[in-house]
Structures are given as structure tokens and as C-alpha cells.
Amino acid sequence: MNMEELVAVCFQIITYVGTARSCFVNAVQSAKAGKFDEAESLIKQGDEAFVEGHRCHADLIAKEAGGELTASSMMLMHAEDQMMSAEGFRIIAEEFIAVHRRLSEVEKMK
């Protein structure tokens, strides 16, 4: 795999996980508005995008293990950083959605 191909895969990873992160953030906003079904749907969409980004990354790892990838780049480090960021956003989104759901239930009791 040459550097140009590596950069292209890195852009794929960044695109997928960026989409995932946006879905997770939007899921929190939906939950904040009381749209819990929409929030769950956005989490699912984000998960699907994240899996695609993870698949691209796993392919790179397999190529490296097979000796096909010997180079590294700042772009790859950035892509991996974006993956970690998206994963963190998902965890936080789930927590915020749970909090908003609980607050909604409390407000209904008033």
C-alpha cells in the first residue's frame, strides 16, 4: 500500500467516524427535546457509521500485519484520534440520553 492509498483510507475513516460523532451529538439534542425514539435511531445510525470506520481501520491493521503497510502518517494518527473521540462521544451520549429520559419522567410526575 502506497502513501496515497493510506491517506485515502484515512479520509474514509475520518468521514465515517465524523458522521458517527455527529449522530451521537444529535442524539443528545433529540433526547433533550424529549424525542427519545429519534435519539435511539441516531445512536443506531452512528453505530453503523462507526462500524464502517472501524472496518477500514481493521483492514489497515491486517495489511500491516501482513507486511503490506510499512508506512505511518500524521493522517493515520489523526484518523485514529477521531475514532477514539467518536467512541467517547457515544459513551457520553448514552449517559446524557439516560439523564434526559429520567428528567422527562420526573417532569411528568409533577
N, CA and C of each residue as an Amber inpcrd file, in Angstrom:
protein
   330
   0.8550000  -1.1730000   0.0000000   0.0000000   0.0000000   0.0000000
   0.8960000   1.2310000   0.0000000   0.6570000   2.1120000  -0.9550000
   1.4630000   3.3260000  -1.0070000   0.8280000   4.4210000  -0.1460000
   1.5440000   5.5130000  -0.0040000   1.1080000   6.5920000   0.8720000
  -0.2120000   7.1970000   0.4020000  -0.3970000   7.3200000  -0.8840000
  -1.6440000   7.8780000  -1.4210000  -2.8470000   7.0040000  -1.0340000
  -2.6810000   5.6960000  -1.1170000  -3.7600000   4.7780000  -0.7230000
  -4.0240000   4.8590000   0.7810000  -2.9520000   4.9710000   1.5550000
  -3.0990000   5.0950000   3.0050000  -3.8840000   6.3540000   3.3630000
  -3.5480000   7.4550000   2.7310000  -4.2440000   8.7140000   3.0010000
  -5.7220000   8.5940000   2.6220000  -6.0150000   7.9320000   1.5060000
  -7.4120000   7.7510000   1.0870000  -8.1970000   6.9550000   2.1280000
  -7.5870000   5.9030000   2.6610000  -8.2600000   5.1010000   3.6920000
  -8.4340000   5.9300000   4.9650000  -7.4420000   6.7220000   5.2960000
  -7.5550000   7.5850000   6.4750000  -8.7260000   8.5550000   6.3330000
  -8.8960000   9.1130000   5.1410000 -10.0330000  10.0080000   4.9110000
 -11.3540000   9.2580000   5.0420000 -11.3860000   8.0060000   4.6160000
 -12.6050000   7.2000000   4.7920000 -12.9140000   7.0370000   6.2810000
 -11.9010000   6.6940000   7.0430000 -12.0880000   6.5150000   8.4910000
 -12.6000000   7.8120000   9.1060000 -11.9570000   8.9210000   8.7950000
 -12.3390000  10.2160000   9.3520000 -13.7780000  10.5650000   8.9740000
 -14.1620000  10.2890000   7.7490000 -15.5260000  10.5700000   7.3020000
 -16.5370000   9.7310000   8.0630000 -16.2970000   8.4340000   8.1510000
 -17.2380000   7.5540000   8.8550000 -17.3690000   7.9150000  10.3260000
 -16.2480000   8.0770000  10.9990000 -16.3390000   8.3370000  12.4410000
 -16.8100000   9.7620000  12.7250000 -16.5580000  10.6790000  11.8050000
 -17.1010000  12.0300000  11.9500000 -18.6170000  12.0150000  11.8430000
 -19.1230000  11.2200000  10.9160000 -20.5720000  11.0410000  10.7970000
 -21.1270000  10.4280000  12.0710000 -20.4370000   9.4300000  12.5930000
 -20.8810000   8.7720000  13.8300000 -20.9450000   9.7770000  14.9720000
 -19.8930000  10.5610000  15.1220000 -19.8520000  11.5360000  16.2090000
 -20.9870000  12.5480000  16.0740000 -21.2590000  13.0020000  14.8630000
 -22.3730000  13.9330000  14.6420000 -23.7010000  13.3000000  15.0320000
 -23.8850000  12.0450000  14.6840000 -25.1120000  11.3380000  15.0650000
 -25.2480000  11.2710000  16.5800000 -24.1510000  11.0020000  17.2720000
 -24.1930000  10.8910000  18.7310000 -24.5390000  12.2380000  19.3790000
 -23.9480000  13.3020000  18.8680000 -24.2500000  14.6390000  19.3900000
 -25.7160000  14.9840000  19.1110000 -26.1810000  14.7010000  17.9090000
 -27.5720000  14.9860000  17.5590000 -28.5390000  14.1340000  18.3780000
 -28.1180000  12.9390000  18.7450000 -28.9560000  12.0790000  19.5860000
 -29.1950000  12.7240000  20.9460000 -28.1740000  13.3280000  21.4960000
 -28.3250000  14.0250000  22.7820000 -29.2950000  15.1950000  22.6200000
 -29.1680000  15.9370000  21.5330000 -30.0690000  17.0690000  21.2990000
 -31.5160000  16.5930000  21.1490000 -31.7080000  15.4680000  20.4850000
 -33.0540000  14.9050000  20.3460000 -33.6070000  14.4970000  21.7010000
 -32.7820000  13.8630000  22.5120000 -33.2210000  13.4620000  23.8540000
 -33.5580000  14.6850000  24.6900000 -32.7770000  15.7140000  24.5500000
 -33.0190000  16.9640000  25.2900000 -34.3880000  17.5310000  24.9250000
 -34.7950000  17.3350000  23.6680000 -36.1040000  17.8100000  23.1970000
 -37.2140000  16.8050000  23.4930000 -36.8680000  15.7060000  24.1690000
 -37.8730000  14.6990000  24.5120000 -38.1730000  13.7070000  23.4080000
 -37.3690000  13.7090000  22.3520000 -37.5700000  12.8110000  21.2020000
 -36.6720000  11.5860000  21.3700000 -37.0810000  10.6880000  22.2620000
 -36.2280000   9.5680000  22.6320000 -36.1320000   8.5020000  21.5410000
 -37.2000000   8.3030000  20.7740000 -37.1330000   7.3520000  19.6620000
 -36.1400000   7.8420000  18.6090000 -36.1900000   9.1260000  18.3450000
 -35.2530000   9.7280000  17.3950000 -33.8190000   9.6050000  17.9120000
 -33.6390000   9.8350000  19.2040000 -32.3080000   9.7250000  19.8090000
 -31.7580000   8.3090000  19.6410000 -32.6010000   7.3210000  19.8970000
 -32.1620000   5.9250000  19.7450000 -31.8210000   5.6120000  18.2940000
 -32.6190000   6.1530000  17.3760000 -32.3410000   5.9470000  15.9540000
 -31.0010000   6.5790000  15.5580000 -30.7310000   7.7540000  16.0810000
 -29.4610000   8.4230000  15.7750000 -28.2730000   7.6600000  16.3580000
 -28.4350000   7.0950000  17.5400000 -27.3650000   6.2660000  18.1120000
 -27.1110000   5.0750000  17.1960000 -28.1750000   4.4580000  16.7190000
 -28.0240000   3.3030000  15.8170000 -27.3180000   3.7150000  14.5240000
 -27.7220000   4.8530000  13.9580000 -27.0640000   5.3440000  12.7330000
 -25.5870000   5.6240000  12.9930000 -25.3070000   6.2180000  14.1350000
 -23.9180000   6.4940000  14.4990000 -23.1150000   5.2200000  14.6660000
 -23.7310000   4.2240000  15.2900000 -23.0530000   2.9390000  15.4530000
 -22.7100000   2.3180000  14.1050000 -23.6560000   2.4020000  13.1590000
 -23.4200000   1.8400000  11.8250000 -22.2600000   2.5430000  11.1320000
 -22.2140000   3.8600000  11.2260000 -21.1130000   4.6160000  10.6160000
 -19.7930000   4.2870000  11.3060000 -19.8310000   4.1960000  12.6360000
 -18.6110000   3.8860000  13.3810000 -18.0650000   2.5180000  12.9900000
 -18.9470000   1.5450000  12.8220000 -18.5150000   0.1970000  12.4320000
 -17.7950000   0.2420000  11.0900000 -18.2860000   1.0510000  10.1680000
 -17.6190000   1.1620000   8.8620000 -16.2180000   1.7660000   9.0110000
 -16.1100000   2.7870000   9.8420000 -14.7940000   3.3740000  10.0940000
 -13.8630000   2.3800000  10.7550000 -14.4040000   1.6240000  11.6840000
 -13.6090000   0.6030000  12.3760000 -13.1730000  -0.4850000  11.4020000
 -14.0570000  -0.8300000  10.4630000 -13.7210000  -1.8450000   9.4470000
 -12.5310000  -1.3790000   8.6050000 -12.5640000  -0.1290000   8.1910000
 -11.4410000   0.4220000   7.4130000 -10.1510000   0.3560000   8.2240000
 -10.2410000   0.6970000   9.5000000  -9.0660000   0.6740000  10.3680000
  -8.5570000  -0.7480000  10.5530000  -9.4770000  -1.6850000  10.7470000
  -9.0840000  -3.0890000  10.9080000  -8.3910000  -3.6090000   9.6530000
  -8.8520000  -3.1650000   8.4900000  -8.1910000  -3.5520000   7.2360000
  -6.7490000  -3.0590000   7.2010000  -6.5250000  -1.8360000   7.6990000
  -5.1590000  -1.3110000   7.7560000  -4.2910000  -2.1440000   8.6940000
  -4.8600000  -2.5270000   9.8250000  -4.1100000  -3.3490000  10.7830000
  -3.7500000  -4.6890000  10.1600000  -4.6950000  -5.2720000   9.4260000
  -4.4320000  -6.5530000   8.7570000  -3.3300000  -6.3970000   7.7100000
  -3.3650000  -5.2950000   6.9720000  -2.3140000  -5.0480000   5.9720000
  -0.9550000  -4.8820000   6.6410000  -0.9390000  -4.1830000   7.7660000
   0.3180000  -4.0040000   8.4870000   0.8370000  -5.3580000   8.9730000
  -0.0460000  -6.1680000   9.5110000   0.3560000  -7.4940000   9.9970000
   0.8810000  -8.3620000   8.8620000   0.3390000  -8.1660000   7.6670000
   0.7780000  -8.9300000   6.5060000   1.9760000  -8.3310000   5.7970000
   2.5090000  -7.2460000   6.3300000   3.6870000  -6.6300000   5.7290000
   3.3830000  -5.7120000   4.5590000   2.1010000  -5.4940000   4.2630000
   1.7230000  -4.6420000   3.1280000   1.7610000  -3.1540000   3.4790000
   1.7120000  -2.8560000   4.7610000   1.7180000  -1.4630000   5.2030000
   2.9210000  -1.2670000   6.1110000   3.8560000  -0.5090000   5.6340000
   5.0570000  -0.2810000   6.4240000   5.1970000   1.1790000   6.8190000
   4.3770000   2.0390000   6.2120000   4.4580000   3.4680000   6.4980000
   3.3860000   3.8600000   7.5160000   3.6330000   4.9450000   8.1650000
   2.6520000   5.5470000   9.0560000   2.5940000   7.0170000   8.6800000
   1.5900000   7.7020000   9.1580000   1.4960000   9.1210000   8.8120000
   0.7190000   9.8630000   9.8810000   0.8630000  11.1630000   9.8540000
   0.0860000  12.0130000  10.7510000  -1.3970000  11.8550000  10.4510000
  -1.7220000  11.6230000   9.1860000  -3.1250000  11.4390000   8.8040000
  -3.7060000  10.2010000   9.4830000  -2.9240000   9.1290000   9.5690000
  -3.3840000   7.9210000  10.2410000  -3.5670000   8.1850000  11.7350000
  -2.6450000   8.8980000  12.3300000  -2.7940000   9.2310000  13.7540000
  -4.0370000  10.0850000  13.9760000  -4.2910000  11.0090000  13.0670000
  -5.4850000  11.8460000  13.1730000  -6.7470000  10.9870000  13.0430000
  -6.7510000  10.0690000  12.1040000  -7.9080000   9.1810000  11.9190000
  -8.1560000   8.3530000  13.1770000  -7.0930000   7.8390000  13.7630000
  -7.2420000   7.0450000  14.9910000  -7.7270000   7.9130000  16.1430000
  -7.2500000   9.1440000  16.2110000  -7.7080000  10.0730000  17.2360000
  -9.1990000  10.3590000  17.0720000  -9.6390000  10.5350000  15.8400000
 -11.0510000  10.7870000  15.5780000 -11.9070000   9.5770000  15.9500000
 -11.3820000   8.3770000  15.7330000 -12.0980000   7.1660000  16.1390000
 -12.2940000   7.1410000  17.6480000 -11.2360000   7.4330000  18.3700000
 -11.3220000   7.4320000  19.8360000 -12.2870000   8.5000000  20.3180000
 -12.2640000   9.6540000  19.6760000 -13.1620000  10.7370000  20.0390000
 -14.6170000  10.3290000  19.8280000 -14.9060000   9.7120000  18.6940000
 -16.2750000   9.2740000  18.4050000 -16.7390000   8.2410000  19.4210000
 -15.8480000   7.3390000  19.7790000 -16.2060000   6.3200000  20.7720000
 -16.5360000   6.9710000  22.1160000 -15.7590000   7.9510000  22.5000000
 -16.0240000   8.6690000  23.7380000 -17.3440000   9.4260000  23.6850000
 -17.6210000  10.0550000  22.5420000 -18.8850000  10.7670000  22.3810000
 -20.0670000   9.8080000  22.5160000 -19.9240000   8.5900000  22.0170000
 -21.0200000   7.6320000  22.1050000 -21.3230000   7.3020000  23.5670000
 -20.2860000   7.0540000  24.3200000 -20.4550000   6.7260000  25.7390000
 -21.1440000   7.8740000  26.4650000 -20.6800000   9.0750000  26.2260000
 -21.2590000  10.2500000  26.8730000 -22.6960000  10.4630000  26.3920000
 -22.9500000  10.2660000  25.1080000 -24.3070000  10.4350000  24.5730000
 -25.2810000   9.4960000  25.2590000 -24.8990000   8.2410000  25.4310000
 -25.7730000   7.2770000  26.1190000 -26.1070000   7.7580000  27.5270000
 -25.1320000   8.2920000  28.2140000 -25.3480000   8.7820000  29.5760000
 -26.2860000   9.9890000  29.5860000 -26.0520000  10.9300000  28.6750000
 -26.9060000  12.1090000  28.6170000 -28.3360000  11.7470000  28.2230000
 -28.4900000  10.8190000  27.3110000 -29.8340000  10.3870000  26.9220000
 -30.5580000   9.7850000  28.1200000 -29.8600000   8.9740000  28.8830000
 -30.4610000   8.3750000  30.0880000 -30.8740000   9.4530000  31.0890000
 -30.0390000  10.4650000  31.2530000 -30.3610000  11.5560000  32.1690000
 -31.5910000  12.3180000  31.6760000 -31.6240000  12.6350000  30.3840000
 -32.7750000  13.3630000  29.8370000 -34.0540000  12.5320000  29.9380000
 -33.9360000  11.2330000  29.7300000 -35.0970000  10.3530000  29.8480000
 -35.6200000  10.3860000  31.2960000 -34.7020000  10.3220000  32.2270000
 -35.0890000  10.3290000  33.6510000 -35.7180000  11.6760000  34.0310000
 -35.1200000  12.7610000  33.5690000 -35.6840000  14.0850000  33.8440000
 -37.0930000  14.2220000  33.2490000 -37.2740000  13.6620000  32.0700000
 -38.5840000  13.7090000  31.4310000 -39.6200000  12.9610000  32.2720000
 -39.2320000  11.8280000  32.8140000 -40.1390000  11.0580000  33.6570000
 -40.4750000  11.8170000  34.9430000 -39.4980000  12.4700000  35.5200000
 -39.7220000  13.2510000  36.7320000 -40.6670000  14.4080000  36.4520000
 -40.4670000  15.0810000  35.3220000 -41.3200000  16.2070000  34.9570000
 -42.7690000  15.7700000  34.7420000 -42.9610000  14.5650000  34.2260000
 -44.3200000  14.0410000  34.0250000 -45.0190000  13.7860000  35.3570000
 -44.2620000  13.5440000  36.4090000 -44.8300000  13.2620000  37.7240000
 -45.3490000  14.5310000  38.4070000 -44.8600000  15.6690000  37.9600000
 -45.2330000  16.9410000  38.6040000 -46.6640000  17.2980000  38.3150000
